[in-house]
Short mmCIF file of C-alpha atoms in Angstrom, two decimals:
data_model
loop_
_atom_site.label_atom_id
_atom_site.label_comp_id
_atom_site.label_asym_id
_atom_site.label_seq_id
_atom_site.Cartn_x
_atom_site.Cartn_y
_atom_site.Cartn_z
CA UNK A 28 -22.17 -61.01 -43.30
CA UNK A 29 -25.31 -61.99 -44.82
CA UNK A 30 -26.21 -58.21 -45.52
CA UNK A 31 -23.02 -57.88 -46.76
CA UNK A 32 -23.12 -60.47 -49.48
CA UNK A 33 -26.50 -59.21 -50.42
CA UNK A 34 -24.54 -55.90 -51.50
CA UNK A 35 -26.17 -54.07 -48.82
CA UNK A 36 -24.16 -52.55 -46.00
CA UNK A 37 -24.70 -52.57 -42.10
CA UNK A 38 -23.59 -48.70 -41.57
CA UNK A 39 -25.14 -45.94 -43.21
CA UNK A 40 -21.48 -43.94 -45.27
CA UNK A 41 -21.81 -40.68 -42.92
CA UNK A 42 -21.39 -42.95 -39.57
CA UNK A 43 -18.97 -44.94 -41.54
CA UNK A 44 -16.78 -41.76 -42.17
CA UNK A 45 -16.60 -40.49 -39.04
CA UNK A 46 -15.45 -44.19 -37.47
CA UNK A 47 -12.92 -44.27 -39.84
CA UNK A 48 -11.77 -40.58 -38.73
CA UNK A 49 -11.84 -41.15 -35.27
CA UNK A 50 -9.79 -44.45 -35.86
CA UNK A 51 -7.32 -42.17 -38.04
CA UNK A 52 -7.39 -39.53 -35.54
CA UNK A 53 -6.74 -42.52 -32.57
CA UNK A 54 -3.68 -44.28 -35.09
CA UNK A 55 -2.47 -40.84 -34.91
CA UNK A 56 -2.40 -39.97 -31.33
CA UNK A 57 -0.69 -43.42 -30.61
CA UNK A 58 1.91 -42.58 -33.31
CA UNK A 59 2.65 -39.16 -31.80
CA UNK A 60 2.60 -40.75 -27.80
CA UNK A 61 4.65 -43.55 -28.99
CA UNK A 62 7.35 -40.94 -31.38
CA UNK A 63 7.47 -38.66 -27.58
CA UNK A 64 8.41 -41.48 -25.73
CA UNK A 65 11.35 -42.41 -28.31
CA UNK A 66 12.65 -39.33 -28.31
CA UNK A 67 12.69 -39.04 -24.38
CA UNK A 68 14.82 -42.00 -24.21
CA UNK A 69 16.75 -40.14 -26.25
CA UNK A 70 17.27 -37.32 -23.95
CA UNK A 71 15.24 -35.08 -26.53
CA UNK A 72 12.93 -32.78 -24.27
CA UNK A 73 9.78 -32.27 -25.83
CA UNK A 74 8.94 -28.95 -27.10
CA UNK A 75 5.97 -26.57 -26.98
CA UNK A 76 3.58 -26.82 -29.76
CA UNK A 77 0.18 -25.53 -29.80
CA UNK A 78 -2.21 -28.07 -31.79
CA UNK A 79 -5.55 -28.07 -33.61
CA UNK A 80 -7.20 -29.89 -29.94
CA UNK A 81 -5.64 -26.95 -27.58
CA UNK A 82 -7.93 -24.59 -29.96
CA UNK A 83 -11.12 -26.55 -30.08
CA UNK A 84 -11.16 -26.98 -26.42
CA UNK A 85 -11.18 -22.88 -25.72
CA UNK A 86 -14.48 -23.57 -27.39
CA UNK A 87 -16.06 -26.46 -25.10
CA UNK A 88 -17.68 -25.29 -21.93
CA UNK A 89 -15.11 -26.97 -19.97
CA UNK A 90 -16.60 -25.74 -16.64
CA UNK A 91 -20.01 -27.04 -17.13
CA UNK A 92 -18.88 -30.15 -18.57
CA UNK A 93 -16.40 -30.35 -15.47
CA UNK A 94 -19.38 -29.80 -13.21
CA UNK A 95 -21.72 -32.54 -15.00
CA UNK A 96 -18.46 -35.11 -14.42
CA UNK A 97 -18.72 -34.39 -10.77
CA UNK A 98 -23.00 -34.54 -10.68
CA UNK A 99 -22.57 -37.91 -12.64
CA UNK A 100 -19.69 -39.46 -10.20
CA UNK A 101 -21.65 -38.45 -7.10
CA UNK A 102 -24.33 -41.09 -8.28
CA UNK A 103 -24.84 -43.89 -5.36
CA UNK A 104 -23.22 -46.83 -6.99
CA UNK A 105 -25.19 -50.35 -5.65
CA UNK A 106 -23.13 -52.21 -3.23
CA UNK A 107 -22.86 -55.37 -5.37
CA UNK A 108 -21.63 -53.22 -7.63
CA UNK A 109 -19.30 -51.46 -5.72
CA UNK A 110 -16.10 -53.44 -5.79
CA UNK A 111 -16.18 -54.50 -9.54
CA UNK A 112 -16.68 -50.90 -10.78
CA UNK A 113 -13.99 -49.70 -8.10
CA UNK A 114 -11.19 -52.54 -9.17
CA UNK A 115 -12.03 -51.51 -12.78
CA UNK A 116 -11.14 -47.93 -11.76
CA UNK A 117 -8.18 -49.18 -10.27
CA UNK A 118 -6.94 -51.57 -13.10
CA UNK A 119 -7.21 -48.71 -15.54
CA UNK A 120 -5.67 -45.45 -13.59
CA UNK A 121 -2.85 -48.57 -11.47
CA UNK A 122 -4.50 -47.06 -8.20
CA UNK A 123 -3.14 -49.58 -5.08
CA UNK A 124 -6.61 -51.14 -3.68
CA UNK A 125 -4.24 -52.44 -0.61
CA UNK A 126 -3.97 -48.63 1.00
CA UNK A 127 -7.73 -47.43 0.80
CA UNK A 128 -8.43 -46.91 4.76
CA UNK A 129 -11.93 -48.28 4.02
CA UNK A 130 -13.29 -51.94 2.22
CA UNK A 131 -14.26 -50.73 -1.36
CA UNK A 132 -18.14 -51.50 -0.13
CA UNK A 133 -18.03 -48.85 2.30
CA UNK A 134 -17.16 -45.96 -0.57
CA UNK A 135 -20.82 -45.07 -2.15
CA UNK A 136 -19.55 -43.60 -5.27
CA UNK A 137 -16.67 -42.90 -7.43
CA UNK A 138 -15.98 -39.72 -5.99
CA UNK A 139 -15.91 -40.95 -2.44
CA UNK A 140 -13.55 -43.82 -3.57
CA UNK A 141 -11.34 -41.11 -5.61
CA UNK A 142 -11.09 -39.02 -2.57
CA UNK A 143 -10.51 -41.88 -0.48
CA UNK A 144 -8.10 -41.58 2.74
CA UNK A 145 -5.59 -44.31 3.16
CA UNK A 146 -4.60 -46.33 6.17
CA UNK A 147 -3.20 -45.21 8.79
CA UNK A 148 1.22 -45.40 8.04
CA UNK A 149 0.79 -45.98 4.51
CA UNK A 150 2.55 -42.72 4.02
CA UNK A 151 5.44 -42.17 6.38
CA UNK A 152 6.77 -38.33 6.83
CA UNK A 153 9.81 -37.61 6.24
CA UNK A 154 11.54 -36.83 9.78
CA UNK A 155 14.41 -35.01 8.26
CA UNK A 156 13.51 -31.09 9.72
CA UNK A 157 16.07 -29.37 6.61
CA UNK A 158 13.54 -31.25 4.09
CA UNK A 159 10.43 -30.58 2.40
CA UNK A 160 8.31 -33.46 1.54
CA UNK A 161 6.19 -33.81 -1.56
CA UNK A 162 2.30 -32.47 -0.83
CA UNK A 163 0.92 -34.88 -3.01
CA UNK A 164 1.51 -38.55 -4.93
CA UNK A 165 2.51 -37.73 -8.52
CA UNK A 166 4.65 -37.23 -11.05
CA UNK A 167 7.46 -34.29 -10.93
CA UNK A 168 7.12 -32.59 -14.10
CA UNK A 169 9.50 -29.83 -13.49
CA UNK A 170 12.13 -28.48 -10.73
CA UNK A 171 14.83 -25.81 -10.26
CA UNK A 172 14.97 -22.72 -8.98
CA UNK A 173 13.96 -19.17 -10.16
CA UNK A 174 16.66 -16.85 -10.69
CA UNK A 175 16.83 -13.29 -11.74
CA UNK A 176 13.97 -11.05 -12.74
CA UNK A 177 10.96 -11.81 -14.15
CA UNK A 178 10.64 -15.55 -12.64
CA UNK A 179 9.46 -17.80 -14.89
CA UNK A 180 8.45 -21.09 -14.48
CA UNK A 181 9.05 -23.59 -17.54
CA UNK A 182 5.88 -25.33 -18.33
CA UNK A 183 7.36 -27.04 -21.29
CA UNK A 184 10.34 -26.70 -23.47
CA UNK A 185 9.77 -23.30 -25.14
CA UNK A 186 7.16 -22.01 -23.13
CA UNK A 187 7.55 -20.47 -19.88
CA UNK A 188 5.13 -18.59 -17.24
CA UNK A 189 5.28 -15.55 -14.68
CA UNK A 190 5.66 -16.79 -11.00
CA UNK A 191 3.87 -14.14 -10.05
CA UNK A 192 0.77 -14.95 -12.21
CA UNK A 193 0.28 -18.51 -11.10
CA UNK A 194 0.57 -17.30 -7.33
CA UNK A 195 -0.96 -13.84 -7.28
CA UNK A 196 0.43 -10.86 -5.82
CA UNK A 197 2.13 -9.48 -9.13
CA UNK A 198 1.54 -5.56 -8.95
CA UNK A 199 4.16 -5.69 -6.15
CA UNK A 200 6.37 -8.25 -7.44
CA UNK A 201 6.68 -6.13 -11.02
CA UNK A 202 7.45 -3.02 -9.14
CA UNK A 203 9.90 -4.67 -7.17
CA UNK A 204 11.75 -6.07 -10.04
CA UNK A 205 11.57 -3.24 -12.14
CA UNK A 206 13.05 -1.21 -9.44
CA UNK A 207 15.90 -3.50 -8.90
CA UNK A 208 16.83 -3.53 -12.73
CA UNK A 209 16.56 0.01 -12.40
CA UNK A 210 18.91 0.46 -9.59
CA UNK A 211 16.44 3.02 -8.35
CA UNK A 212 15.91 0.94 -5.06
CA UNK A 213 18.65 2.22 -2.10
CA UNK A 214 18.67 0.71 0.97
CA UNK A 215 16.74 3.59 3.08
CA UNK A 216 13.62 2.10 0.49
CA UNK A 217 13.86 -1.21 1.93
CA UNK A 218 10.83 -2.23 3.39
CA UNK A 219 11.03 -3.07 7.36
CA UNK A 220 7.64 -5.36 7.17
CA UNK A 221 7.94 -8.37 7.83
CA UNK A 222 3.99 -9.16 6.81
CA UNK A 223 3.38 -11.87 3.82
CA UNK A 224 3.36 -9.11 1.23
CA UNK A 225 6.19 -7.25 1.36
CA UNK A 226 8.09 -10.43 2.37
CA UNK A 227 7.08 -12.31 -1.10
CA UNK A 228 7.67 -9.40 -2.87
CA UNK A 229 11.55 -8.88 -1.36
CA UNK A 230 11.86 -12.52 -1.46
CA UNK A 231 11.23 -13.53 -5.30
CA UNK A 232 11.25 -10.24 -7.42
CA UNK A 233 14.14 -9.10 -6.21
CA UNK A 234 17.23 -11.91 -5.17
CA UNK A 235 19.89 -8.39 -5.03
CA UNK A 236 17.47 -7.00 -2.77
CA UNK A 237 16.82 -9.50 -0.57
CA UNK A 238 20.31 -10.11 0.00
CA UNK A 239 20.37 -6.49 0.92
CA UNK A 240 18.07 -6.94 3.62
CA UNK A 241 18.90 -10.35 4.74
CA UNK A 242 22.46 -10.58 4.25
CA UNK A 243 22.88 -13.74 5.93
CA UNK A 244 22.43 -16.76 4.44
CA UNK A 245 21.92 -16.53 1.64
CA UNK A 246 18.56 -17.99 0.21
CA UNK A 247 17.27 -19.00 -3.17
CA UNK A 248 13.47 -19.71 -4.90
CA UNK A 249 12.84 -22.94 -6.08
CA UNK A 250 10.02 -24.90 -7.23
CA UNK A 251 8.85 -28.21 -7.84
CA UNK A 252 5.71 -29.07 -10.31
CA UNK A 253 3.60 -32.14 -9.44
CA UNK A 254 1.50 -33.77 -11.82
CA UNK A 255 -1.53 -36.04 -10.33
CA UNK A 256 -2.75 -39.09 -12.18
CA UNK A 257 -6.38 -39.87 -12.08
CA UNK A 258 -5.53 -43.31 -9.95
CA UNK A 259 -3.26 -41.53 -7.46
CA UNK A 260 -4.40 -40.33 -3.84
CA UNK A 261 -5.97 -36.65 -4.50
CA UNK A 262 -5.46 -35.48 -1.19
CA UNK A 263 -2.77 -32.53 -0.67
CA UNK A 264 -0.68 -32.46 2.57
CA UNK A 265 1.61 -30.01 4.09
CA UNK A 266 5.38 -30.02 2.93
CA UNK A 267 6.84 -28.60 5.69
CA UNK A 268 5.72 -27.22 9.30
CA UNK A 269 4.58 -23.56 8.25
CA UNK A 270 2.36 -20.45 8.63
CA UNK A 271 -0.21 -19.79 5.98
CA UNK A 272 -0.93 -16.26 6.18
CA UNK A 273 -3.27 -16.46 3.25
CA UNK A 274 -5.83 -17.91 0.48
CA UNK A 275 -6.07 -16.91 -3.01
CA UNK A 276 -8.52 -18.12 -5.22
CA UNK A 277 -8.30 -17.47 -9.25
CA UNK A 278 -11.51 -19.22 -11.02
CA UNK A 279 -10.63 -19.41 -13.90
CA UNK A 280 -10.91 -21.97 -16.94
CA UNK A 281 -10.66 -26.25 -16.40
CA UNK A 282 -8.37 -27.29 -19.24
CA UNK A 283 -6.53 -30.94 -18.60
CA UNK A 284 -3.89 -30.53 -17.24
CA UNK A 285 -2.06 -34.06 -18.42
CA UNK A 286 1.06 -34.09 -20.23
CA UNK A 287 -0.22 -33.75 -23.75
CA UNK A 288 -1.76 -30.63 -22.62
CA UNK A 289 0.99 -29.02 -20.85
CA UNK A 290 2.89 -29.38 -24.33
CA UNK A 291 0.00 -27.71 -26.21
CA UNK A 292 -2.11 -25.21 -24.04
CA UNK A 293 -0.58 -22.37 -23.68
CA UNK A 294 -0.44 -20.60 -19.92
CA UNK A 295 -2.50 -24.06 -18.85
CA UNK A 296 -1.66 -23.34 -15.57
CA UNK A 297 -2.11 -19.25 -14.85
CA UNK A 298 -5.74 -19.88 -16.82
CA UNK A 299 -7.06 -22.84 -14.77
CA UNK A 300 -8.93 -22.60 -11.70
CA UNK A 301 -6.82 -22.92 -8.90
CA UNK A 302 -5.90 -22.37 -4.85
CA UNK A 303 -3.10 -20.77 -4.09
CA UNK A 304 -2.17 -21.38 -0.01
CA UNK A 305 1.15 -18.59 0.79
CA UNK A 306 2.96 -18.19 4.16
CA UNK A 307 6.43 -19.01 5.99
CA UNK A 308 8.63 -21.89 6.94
CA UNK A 309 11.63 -21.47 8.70
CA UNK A 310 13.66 -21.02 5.44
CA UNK A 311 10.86 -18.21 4.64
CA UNK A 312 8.32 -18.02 1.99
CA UNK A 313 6.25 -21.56 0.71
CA UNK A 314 3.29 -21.45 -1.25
CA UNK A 315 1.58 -24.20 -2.52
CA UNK A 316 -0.80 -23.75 -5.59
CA UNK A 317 -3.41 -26.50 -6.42
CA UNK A 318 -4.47 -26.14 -9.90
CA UNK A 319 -7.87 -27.45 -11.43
CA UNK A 320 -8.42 -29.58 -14.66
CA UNK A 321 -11.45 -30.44 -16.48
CA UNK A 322 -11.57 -33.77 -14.27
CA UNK A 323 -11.20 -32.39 -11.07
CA UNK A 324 -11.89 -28.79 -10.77
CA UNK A 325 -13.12 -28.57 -7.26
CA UNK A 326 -10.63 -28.12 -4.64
CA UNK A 327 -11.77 -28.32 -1.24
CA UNK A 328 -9.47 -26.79 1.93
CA UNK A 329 -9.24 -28.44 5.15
CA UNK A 330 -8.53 -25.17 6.86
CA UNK A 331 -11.32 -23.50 5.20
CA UNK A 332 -14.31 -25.86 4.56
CA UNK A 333 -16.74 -22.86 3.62
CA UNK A 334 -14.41 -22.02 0.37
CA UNK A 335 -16.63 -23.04 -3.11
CA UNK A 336 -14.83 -23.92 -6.30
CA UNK A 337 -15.96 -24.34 -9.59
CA UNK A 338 -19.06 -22.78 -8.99
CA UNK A 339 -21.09 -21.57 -11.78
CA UNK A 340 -21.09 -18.53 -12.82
CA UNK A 341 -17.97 -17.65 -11.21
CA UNK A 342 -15.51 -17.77 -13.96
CA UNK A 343 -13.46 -15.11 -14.52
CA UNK A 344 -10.36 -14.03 -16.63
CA UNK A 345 -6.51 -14.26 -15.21
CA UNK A 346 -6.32 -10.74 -15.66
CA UNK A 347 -9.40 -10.21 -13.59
CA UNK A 348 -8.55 -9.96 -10.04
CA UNK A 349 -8.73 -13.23 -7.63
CA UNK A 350 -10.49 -14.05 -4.20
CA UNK A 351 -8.43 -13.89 -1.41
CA UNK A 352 -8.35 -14.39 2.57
CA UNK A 353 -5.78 -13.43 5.01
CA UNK A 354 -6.24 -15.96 7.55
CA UNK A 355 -6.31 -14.48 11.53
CA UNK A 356 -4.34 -13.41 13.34
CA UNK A 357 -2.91 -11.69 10.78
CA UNK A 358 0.78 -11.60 10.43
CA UNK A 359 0.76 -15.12 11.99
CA UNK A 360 -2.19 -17.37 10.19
CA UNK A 361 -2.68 -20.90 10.82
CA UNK A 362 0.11 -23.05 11.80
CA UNK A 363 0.23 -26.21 9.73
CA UNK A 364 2.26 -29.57 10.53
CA UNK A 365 4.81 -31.32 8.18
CA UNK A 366 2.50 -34.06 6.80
CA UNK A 367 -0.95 -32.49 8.02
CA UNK A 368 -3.63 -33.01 5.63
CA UNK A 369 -4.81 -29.82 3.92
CA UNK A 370 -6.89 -29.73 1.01
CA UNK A 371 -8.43 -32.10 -1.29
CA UNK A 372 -8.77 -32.47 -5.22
CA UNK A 373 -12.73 -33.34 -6.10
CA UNK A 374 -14.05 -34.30 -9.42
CA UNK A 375 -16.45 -31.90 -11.02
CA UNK B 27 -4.40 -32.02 -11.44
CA UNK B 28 -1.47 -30.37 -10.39
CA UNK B 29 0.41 -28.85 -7.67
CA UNK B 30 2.89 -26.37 -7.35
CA UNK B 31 5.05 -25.76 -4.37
CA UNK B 32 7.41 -22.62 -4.59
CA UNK B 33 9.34 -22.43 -1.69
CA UNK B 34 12.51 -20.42 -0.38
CA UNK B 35 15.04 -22.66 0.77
CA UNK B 36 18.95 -21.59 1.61
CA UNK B 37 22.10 -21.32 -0.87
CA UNK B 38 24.42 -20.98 1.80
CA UNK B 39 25.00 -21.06 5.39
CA UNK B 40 27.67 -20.12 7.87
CA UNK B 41 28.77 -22.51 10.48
CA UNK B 42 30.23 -21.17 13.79
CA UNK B 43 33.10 -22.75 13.04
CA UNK B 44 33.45 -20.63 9.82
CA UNK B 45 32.42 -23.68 7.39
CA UNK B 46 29.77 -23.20 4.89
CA UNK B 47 26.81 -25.65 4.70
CA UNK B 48 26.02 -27.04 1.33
CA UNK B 49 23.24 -25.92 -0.40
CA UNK B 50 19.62 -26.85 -0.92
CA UNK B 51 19.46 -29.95 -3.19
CA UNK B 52 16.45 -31.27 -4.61
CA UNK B 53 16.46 -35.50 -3.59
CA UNK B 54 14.11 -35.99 -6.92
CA UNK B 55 14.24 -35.18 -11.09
CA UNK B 56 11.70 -34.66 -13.07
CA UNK B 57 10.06 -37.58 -14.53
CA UNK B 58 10.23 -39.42 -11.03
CA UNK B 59 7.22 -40.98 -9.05
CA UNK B 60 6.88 -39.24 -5.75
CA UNK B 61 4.25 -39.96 -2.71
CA UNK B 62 2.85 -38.05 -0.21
CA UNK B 63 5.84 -37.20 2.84
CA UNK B 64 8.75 -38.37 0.41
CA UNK B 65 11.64 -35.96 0.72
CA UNK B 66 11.81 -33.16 -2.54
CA UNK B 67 14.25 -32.07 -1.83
CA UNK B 68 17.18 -31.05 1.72
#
């Protein structure tokens, strides 16, 4: 104040500037969240539309910055410490202190508190055996089922992906489809296999051919997409009792993946890093794909503790091809419990 | 983070008794709050 009256001022005009454009930027932002949340209780669905941010970030190193997040929240917090930074955590991401399986002393950093198990009941399965149960706690951001060729998955209003791209596999799904537009596929083509492959690829690219070949029931593709917030539980469980037959691994970019950036980032979730787990229920194929963001990018597997993610280096493009494990014996793979724990979202 | 689960799940069945069973149905919508074991859908 006293600086002030004497005419001189406390910031230098640069610093000054760039407060004031951050605070415009900010006044912005809230304007925009609060106009989305109007129009959703008006049953207007918010549409796809790329934005000056969605560009800038193609230009961070979103990997590396991922990776120095993770180094960071791996630091040994003191143990006086320990519960006040935890219930700050908790009061700012609404994670429920009363479930974590251990006392918030016992966790020695954030990322052991974020990957914290739970105690023992606090998530009761299901028993129905005709459902599936949701893998993780979140927020459903999309459902329905695929139909017809090409199998697209909405990620927003106006923006849609390939199936096939998130999940892998899509040399044989295109060829499957394209045959069945075609009408070039007869019945003596039909593959007999009954491995993972061939299975996926009758299953989703092409519904008149799979009816061909399974003719009763009839089955449909559906899918459900789960959105984690940074307070919820991180670990991913089993949705049904099933085989995985296999592994796939895409490293690719580590975009955020929250709800302002599924609106503007296109393909966010065919260009992230993710694991993709595939095999068979008793109502046939399941796959479950855990996808990366800048805040979590690791993804650790139960079933395979050996796998690495966001590793550096290891980036690679969607188009480039992606790691994967067929898990013995083949044909069969590993037989997984409704409810069974089997993978893990890390940060960094 | 996010998860994905695509899964096949049946339209139709026939009974013994020549009844059809309903369809899949999914038990959430978007926009809901779901935890771990929670039924998706039956």
């Amino acid at each position: 104040g006293a600086a002030a009256a004497q005419g001189k001022f406390l910031l230098p005009g640069a610093s000054a500037a760039v407060l004031l454009m951050l605070g415009v930027l900010h006044a912005k932002r809230m304007y925009d969240d609060k106009q989305l949340v109007e129009r959703k209780e008006q049953g207007i669905e918010p549409e796809f539309s790329p934005d000056l941010k969605a560009s800038f970030l193609r230009l961070l190193p979103l990997r590396s910055m991922s990776r120095v997040w993770g180094y960071l929240m791996e630091v040994e917090v003191p143990v006086f410490m320990r519960p006040a930074i935890y219930k700050a955590w908790a009061r700012a991401f609404h994670s429920n202190l009363q479930e974590p399986a251990l006392p918030l002393e016992e966790y020695p950093s954030l990322q052991a508190f974020f990957i914290r198990s739970l105690k023992e009941g606090s998530r009761p399965i299901d028993p129905d055996p005709n459902c599936l149960v949701s893998p993780v706690d979140g927020k459903v951001l999309r459902l329905g089922q695929l139909r017809g060729p090409g199998t697209m998955i909405e990620q927003v209003k106006g923006f849609s992906y390939p199936v096939s791209s998130l999940l892998g596999a899509s040399s044989s799904l295109h060829d499957a489809t394209e045959k069945d537009i075609s009408g070039e596929q007869t019945e003596q083509n039909v593959p007999e296999s009954s491995n993972a492959k061939s299975w996926w690829r009758v299953s989703v690219a092409s519904p008149k051919l799979r009816d061909r070949t399974l003719l009763s029931p009839k089955r449909g593709i559906f899918y459900c997409v789960l959105y984690l917030h940074p307070g919820d539980y991180h670990r991913v469980h089993s949705p049904v009792d099933w085989n995985i037959f296999k592994r796939r691994h895409f490293s690719g970019n580590l975009f955020p993946t929250n709800e302002r950036a599924v609106r503007t980032i296109r393909n966010l979730y065919i260009e992230n890093e993710r694991v993709v787990l595939e095999g068979q229920w008793k109502e046939g194929f399941v796959a479950i794909a855990a996808v990366g963001a800048t805040n979590v990018g690791s993804i650790k597997l139960l079933i395979e503790p050996e796998l690495r993610t966001n590793s550096p280096g290891s980036m690679t493009l969607h188009s480039q091809p992606y790691d994967e494990r067929v898990y013995e014996p083949e044909g069969t793979g590993m037989m997984v419990k409704k409810g069974q724990e089997v993978a893990g979202f890390h940060m960094g | 983070s996010t998860v994905v689960v695509v899964f096949e799940a049946p339209l139709s069945k026939a009974r013994e008794d020549g009844t059809v069973s309903s369809d899949f149905g999914f038990c959430v919508k978007a926009g809901d709050r779901i935890r771990v074991g929670e039924a998706i859908g039956r």
